[in-house]
Coordinates of C-alpha atoms in Angstrom, one line a residue:
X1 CA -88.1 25.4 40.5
X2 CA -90.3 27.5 37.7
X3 CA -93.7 27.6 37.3
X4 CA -95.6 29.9 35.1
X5 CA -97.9 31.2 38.1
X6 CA -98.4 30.9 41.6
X7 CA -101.6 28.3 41.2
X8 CA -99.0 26.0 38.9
X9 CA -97.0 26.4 41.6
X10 CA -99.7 25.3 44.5
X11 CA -100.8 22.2 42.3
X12 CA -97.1 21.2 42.2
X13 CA -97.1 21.3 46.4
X14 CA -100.9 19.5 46.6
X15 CA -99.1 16.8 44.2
X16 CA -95.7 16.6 46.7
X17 CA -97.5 16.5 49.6
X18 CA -99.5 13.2 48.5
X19 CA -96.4 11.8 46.9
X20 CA -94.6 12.6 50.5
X21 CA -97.6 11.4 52.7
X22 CA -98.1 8.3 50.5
X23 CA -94.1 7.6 50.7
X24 CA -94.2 7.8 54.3
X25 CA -97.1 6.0 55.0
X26 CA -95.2 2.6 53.6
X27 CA -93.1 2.9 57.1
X28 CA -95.3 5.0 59.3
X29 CA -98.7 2.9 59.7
X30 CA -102.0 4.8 61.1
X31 CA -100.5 7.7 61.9
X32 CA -101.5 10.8 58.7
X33 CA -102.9 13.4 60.8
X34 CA -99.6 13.5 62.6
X35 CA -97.5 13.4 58.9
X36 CA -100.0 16.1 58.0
X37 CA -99.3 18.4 60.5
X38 CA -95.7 18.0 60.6
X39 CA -95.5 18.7 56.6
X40 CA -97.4 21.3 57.4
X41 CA -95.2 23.1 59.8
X42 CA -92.0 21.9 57.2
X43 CA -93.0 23.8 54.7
X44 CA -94.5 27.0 57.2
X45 CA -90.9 27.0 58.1
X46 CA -91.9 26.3 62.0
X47 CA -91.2 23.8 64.7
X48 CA -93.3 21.2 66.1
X49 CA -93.3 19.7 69.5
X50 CA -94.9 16.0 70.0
X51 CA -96.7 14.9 73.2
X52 CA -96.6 11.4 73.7
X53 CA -95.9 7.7 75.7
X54 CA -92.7 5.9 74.3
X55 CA -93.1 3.8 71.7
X56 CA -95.2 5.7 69.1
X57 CA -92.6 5.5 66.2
X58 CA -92.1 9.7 67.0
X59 CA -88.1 8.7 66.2
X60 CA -89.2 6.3 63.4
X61 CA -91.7 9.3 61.7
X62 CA -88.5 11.9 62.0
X63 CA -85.5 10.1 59.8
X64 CA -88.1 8.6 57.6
X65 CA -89.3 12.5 56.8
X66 CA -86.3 13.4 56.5
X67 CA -85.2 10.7 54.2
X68 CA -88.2 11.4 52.1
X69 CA -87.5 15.5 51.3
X70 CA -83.8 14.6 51.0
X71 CA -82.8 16.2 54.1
X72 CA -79.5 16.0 56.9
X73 CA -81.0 14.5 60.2
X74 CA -79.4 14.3 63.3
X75 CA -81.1 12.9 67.0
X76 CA -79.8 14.9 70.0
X77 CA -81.2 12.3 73.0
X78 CA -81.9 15.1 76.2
X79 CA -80.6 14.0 79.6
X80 CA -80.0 15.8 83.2
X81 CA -75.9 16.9 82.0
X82 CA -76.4 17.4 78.4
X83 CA -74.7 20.9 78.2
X84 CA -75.3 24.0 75.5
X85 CA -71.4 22.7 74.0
X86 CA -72.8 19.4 73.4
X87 CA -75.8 20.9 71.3
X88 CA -73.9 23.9 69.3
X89 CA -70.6 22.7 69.1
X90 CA -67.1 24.0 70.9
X91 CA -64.1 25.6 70.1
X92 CA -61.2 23.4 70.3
X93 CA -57.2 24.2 70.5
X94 CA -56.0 23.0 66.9
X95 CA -52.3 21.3 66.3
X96 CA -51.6 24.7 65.0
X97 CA -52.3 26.4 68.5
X98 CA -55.3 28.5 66.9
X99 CA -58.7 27.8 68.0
X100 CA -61.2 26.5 65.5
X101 CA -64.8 25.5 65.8
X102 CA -66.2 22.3 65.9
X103 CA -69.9 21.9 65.0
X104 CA -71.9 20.4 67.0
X105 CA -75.3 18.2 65.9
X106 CA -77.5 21.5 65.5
X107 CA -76.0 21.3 62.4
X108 CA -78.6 19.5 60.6
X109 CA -81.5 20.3 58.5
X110 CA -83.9 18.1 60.6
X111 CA -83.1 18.0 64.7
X112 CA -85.2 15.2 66.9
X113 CA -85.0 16.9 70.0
X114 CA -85.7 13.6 72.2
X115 CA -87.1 14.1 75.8
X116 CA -86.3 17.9 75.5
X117 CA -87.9 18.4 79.3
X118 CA -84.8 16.0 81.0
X119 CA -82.4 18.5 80.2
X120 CA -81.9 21.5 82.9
X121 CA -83.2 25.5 81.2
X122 CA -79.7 26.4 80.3
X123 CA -79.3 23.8 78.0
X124 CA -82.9 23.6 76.4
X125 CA -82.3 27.9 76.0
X126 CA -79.4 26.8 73.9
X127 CA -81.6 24.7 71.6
X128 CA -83.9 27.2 71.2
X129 CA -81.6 30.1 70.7
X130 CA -81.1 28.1 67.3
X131 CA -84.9 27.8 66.5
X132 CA -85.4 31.0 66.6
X133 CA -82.5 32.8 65.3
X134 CA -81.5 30.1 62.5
X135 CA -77.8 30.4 63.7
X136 CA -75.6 29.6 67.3
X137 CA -73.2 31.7 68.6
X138 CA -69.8 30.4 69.8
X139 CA -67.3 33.2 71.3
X140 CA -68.6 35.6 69.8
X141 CA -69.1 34.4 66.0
X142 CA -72.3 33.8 64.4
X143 CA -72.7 30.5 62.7
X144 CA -75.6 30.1 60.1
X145 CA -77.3 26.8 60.3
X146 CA -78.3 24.7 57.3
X147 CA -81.5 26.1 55.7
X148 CA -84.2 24.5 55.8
X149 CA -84.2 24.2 59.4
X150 CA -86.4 22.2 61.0
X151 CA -86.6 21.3 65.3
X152 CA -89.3 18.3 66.4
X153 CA -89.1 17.9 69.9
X154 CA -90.6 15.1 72.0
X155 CA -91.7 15.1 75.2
X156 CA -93.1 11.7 77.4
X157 CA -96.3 13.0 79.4
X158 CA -96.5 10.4 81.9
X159 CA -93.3 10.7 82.8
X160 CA -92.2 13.5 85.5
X161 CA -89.4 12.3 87.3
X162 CA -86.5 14.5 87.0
X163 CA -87.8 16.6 84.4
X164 CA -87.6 20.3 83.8
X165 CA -91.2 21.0 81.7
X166 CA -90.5 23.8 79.2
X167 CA -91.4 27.6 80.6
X168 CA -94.8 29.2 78.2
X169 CA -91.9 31.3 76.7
X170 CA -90.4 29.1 75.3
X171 CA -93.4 26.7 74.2
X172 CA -94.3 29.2 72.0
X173 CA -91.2 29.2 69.9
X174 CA -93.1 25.8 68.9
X175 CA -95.6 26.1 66.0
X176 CA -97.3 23.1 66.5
X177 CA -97.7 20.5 70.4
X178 CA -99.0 18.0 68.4
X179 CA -100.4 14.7 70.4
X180 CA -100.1 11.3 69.7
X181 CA -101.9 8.9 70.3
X182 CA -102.0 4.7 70.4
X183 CA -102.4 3.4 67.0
X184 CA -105.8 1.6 66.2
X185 CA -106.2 -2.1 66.9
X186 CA -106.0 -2.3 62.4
X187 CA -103.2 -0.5 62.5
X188 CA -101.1 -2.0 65.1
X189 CA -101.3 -5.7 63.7
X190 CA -100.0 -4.0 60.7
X191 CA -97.0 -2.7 62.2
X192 CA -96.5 -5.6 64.2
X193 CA -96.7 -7.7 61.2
X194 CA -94.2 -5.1 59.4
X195 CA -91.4 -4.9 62.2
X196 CA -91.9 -8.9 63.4
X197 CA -90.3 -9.7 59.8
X198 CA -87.6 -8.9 57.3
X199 CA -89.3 -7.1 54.8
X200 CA -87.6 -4.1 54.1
X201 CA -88.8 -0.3 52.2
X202 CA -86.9 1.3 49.8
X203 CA -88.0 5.1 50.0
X204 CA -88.0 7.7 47.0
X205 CA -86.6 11.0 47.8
X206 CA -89.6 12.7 46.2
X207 CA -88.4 17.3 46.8
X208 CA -84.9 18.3 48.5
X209 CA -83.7 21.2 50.3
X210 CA -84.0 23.7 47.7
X211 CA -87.9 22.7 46.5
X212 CA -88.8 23.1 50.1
X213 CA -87.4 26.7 50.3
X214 CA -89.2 27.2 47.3
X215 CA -92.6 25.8 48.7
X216 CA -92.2 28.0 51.7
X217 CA -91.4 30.9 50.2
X218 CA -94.6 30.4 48.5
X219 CA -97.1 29.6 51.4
X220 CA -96.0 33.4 52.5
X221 CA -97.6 34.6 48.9
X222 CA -100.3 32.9 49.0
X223 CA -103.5 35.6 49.4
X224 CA -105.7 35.6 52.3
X225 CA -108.8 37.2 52.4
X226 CA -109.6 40.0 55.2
X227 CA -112.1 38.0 56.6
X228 CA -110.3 34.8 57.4
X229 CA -107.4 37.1 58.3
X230 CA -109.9 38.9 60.7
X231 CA -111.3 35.3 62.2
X232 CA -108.2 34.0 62.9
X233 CA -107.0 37.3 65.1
X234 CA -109.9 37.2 66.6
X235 CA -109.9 33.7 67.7
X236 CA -106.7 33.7 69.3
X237 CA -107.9 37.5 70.9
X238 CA -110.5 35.3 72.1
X239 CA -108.8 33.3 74.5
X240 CA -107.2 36.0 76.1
X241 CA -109.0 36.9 79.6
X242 CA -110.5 39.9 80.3
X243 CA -110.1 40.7 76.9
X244 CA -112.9 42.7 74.8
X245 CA -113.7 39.1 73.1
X246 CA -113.2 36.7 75.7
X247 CA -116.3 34.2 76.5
X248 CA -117.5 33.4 79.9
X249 CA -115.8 30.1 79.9
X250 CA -112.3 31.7 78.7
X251 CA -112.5 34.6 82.0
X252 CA -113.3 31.1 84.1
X253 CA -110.7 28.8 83.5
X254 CA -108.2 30.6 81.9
X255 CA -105.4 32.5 83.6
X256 CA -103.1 33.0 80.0
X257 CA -104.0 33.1 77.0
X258 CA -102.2 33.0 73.6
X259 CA -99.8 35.6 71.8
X260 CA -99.3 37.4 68.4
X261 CA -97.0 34.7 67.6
X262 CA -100.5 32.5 67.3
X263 CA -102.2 34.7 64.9
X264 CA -99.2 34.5 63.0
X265 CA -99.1 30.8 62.9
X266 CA -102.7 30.1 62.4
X267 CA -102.1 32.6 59.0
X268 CA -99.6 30.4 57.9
X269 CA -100.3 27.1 58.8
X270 CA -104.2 28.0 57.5
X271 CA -102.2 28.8 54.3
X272 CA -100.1 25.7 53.9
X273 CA -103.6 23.5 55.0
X274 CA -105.1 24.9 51.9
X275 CA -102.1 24.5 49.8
X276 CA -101.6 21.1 50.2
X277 CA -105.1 20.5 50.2
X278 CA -105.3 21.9 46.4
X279 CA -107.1 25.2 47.1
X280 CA -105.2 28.3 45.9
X281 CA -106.4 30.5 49.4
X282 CA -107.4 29.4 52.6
X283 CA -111.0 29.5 54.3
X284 CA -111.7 29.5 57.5
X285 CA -112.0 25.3 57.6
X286 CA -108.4 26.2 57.3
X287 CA -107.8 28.1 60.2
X288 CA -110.1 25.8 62.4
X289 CA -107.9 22.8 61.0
X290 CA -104.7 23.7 62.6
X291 CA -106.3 25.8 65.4
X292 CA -106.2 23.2 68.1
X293 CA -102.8 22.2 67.9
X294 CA -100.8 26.0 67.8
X295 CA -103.3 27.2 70.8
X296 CA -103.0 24.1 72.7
X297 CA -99.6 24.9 74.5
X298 CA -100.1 28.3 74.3
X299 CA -103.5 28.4 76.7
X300 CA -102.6 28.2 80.8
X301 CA -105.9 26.8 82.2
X302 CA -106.4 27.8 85.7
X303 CA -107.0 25.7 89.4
X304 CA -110.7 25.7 88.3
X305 CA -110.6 24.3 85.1
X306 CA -108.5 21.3 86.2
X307 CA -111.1 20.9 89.3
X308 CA -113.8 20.7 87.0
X309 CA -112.1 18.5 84.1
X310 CA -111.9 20.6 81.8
X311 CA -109.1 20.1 78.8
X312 CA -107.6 23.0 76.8
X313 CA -109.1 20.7 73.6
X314 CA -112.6 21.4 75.0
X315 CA -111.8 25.6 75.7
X316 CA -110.4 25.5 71.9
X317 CA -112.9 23.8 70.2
X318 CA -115.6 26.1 72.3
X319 CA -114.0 29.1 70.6
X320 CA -114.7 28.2 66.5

């Protein structure tokens, strides 16, 4: 892709992202804050992790994503004896008594990490080996993984079970814990009218692979201002206890708060929000728009604050 200048450039991503969104909504009803945010962390080049009951099209939202930008999908469906081989791949003994590799279904530019908590630590540490260093190793070799690379996980809250909930580590290898939610009464006749008949959608592939490497190389060279960059350290210094800027509430009910990885990611995603919303640098609307869904799973709330009812949403949206 050429542009003559960077804010050609950013009205070419504003005009993607509302071709993409409007694409997408013609199979995924009532559900644009969710798109949003997962365009968002697309083109941040991070991974998102969704938080809800069965049944709220997170599969559907995935392939029809990745059938919009062009890209490989593959669905990895978590379980109790999933093993890392089954994720990365496994070397095999050929006809011609030479071992040879055989990749596994990480080998994809979009990965629907379904249920991730069923499967035991060893295997979800295999997963996320891969999110974080873009390439699996398998005796000893290094194997790149498609670029873009992309990672939505999904995990079923009311569900416990036999279940293995992800350690903060690794949480935090996730950009965004977005939550769903049930679809407005509107909304859902809509769907049920949609998936209750034979019409059918044909999607446009509106960018590919390489446009979206483009777009994220630009979101890093977009300019921030010191004093967004300054707000947004702050407010993740903020829910750190004990710290020199923690509230009252935040030394109450908070035992953990977030790392640098969040300051990073609010930058970033603060970046892309503006991007996409056709300004050429973000504000700090921008930070607060994508604050409560990177601190969210990165805030450990204490005994006291689950005695007294208190929800991380509430600590977050406390801090702006």
């Amino acid at each position: 892709m050429q542009f003559k200048n960077e804010v050609e450039a950013v009205d070419a991503l504003h005009q993607s992202f509302k071709n993409i969104q409007a694409e997408i909504g013609k199979v995924v009803i009532g559900q644009d804050e969710i798109v949003k945010s997962v365009l968002i962390a697309i083109f941040s080049n991070g991974h998102c992790l969704l938080v809800g009951v069965p049944g709220l099209a997170k599969t559907l939202l995935v392939q029809t994503v990745a059938n919009v930008l062009d890209l490989d999908f593959n669905r990895i469906q978590f379980t109790p004896d999933l093993m890392p081989s089954d994720i990365i791949g496994a070397e095999i003994l050929g006809e011609d008594r030479h071992f040879k590799f055989i990749k596994g279904p990480i080998f994809s530019n979009i990965i629907l990490a379904d249920e991730i908590n069923r499967t035991p630590p060893k295997t979800q540490a295999a997963l996320l080996e891969a999110m974080q260093e873009k390439a699996v190793t398998a005796a000893g070799v290094t194997h790149s993984l498609p670029q873009p690379f992309f990672v939505l996980a999904t995990q079923n809250p009311i569900e416990q079970e036999g279940t293995y909930p992800l350690p903060e580590a690794q949480l935090d290898r996730f950009m965004f814990n977005i939550s769903l939610d049930y679809p407005a009464f509107a909304d859902e006749l809509m769907i049920v009218k949609n998936t209750t008949s034979n019409r059918t959608v044909d999607l446009q592939k509106i960018i590919n692979a390489s446009e979206i490497q483009y777009f994220q190389k630009l979101i890093r060279n977009i300019p921030v201002t010191d004093n967004v960059l300054e707000y947004a350290v702050k407010l993740v210094a903020k829910t750190r206890p004990n710290s020199e800027f923690a509230t009252a509430e935040i030394n109450n009910f908070i035992s953990w708060g977030a790392g640098p990885r969040a300051s990073q990611f609010l930058v970033l995603g603060a970046k892309c929000h503006a991007a996409i919303s056709g300004k050429y640098a973000p504000d700090i609307e921008d930070v607060q728009a994508v604050a409560e869904a990177i601190l969210r799973h990165r805030i450990v709330r204490n005994y006291r604050a689950e005695a007294e009812g208190l929800t991380t949403e509430q600590i977050i949206k406390n801090l702006f």
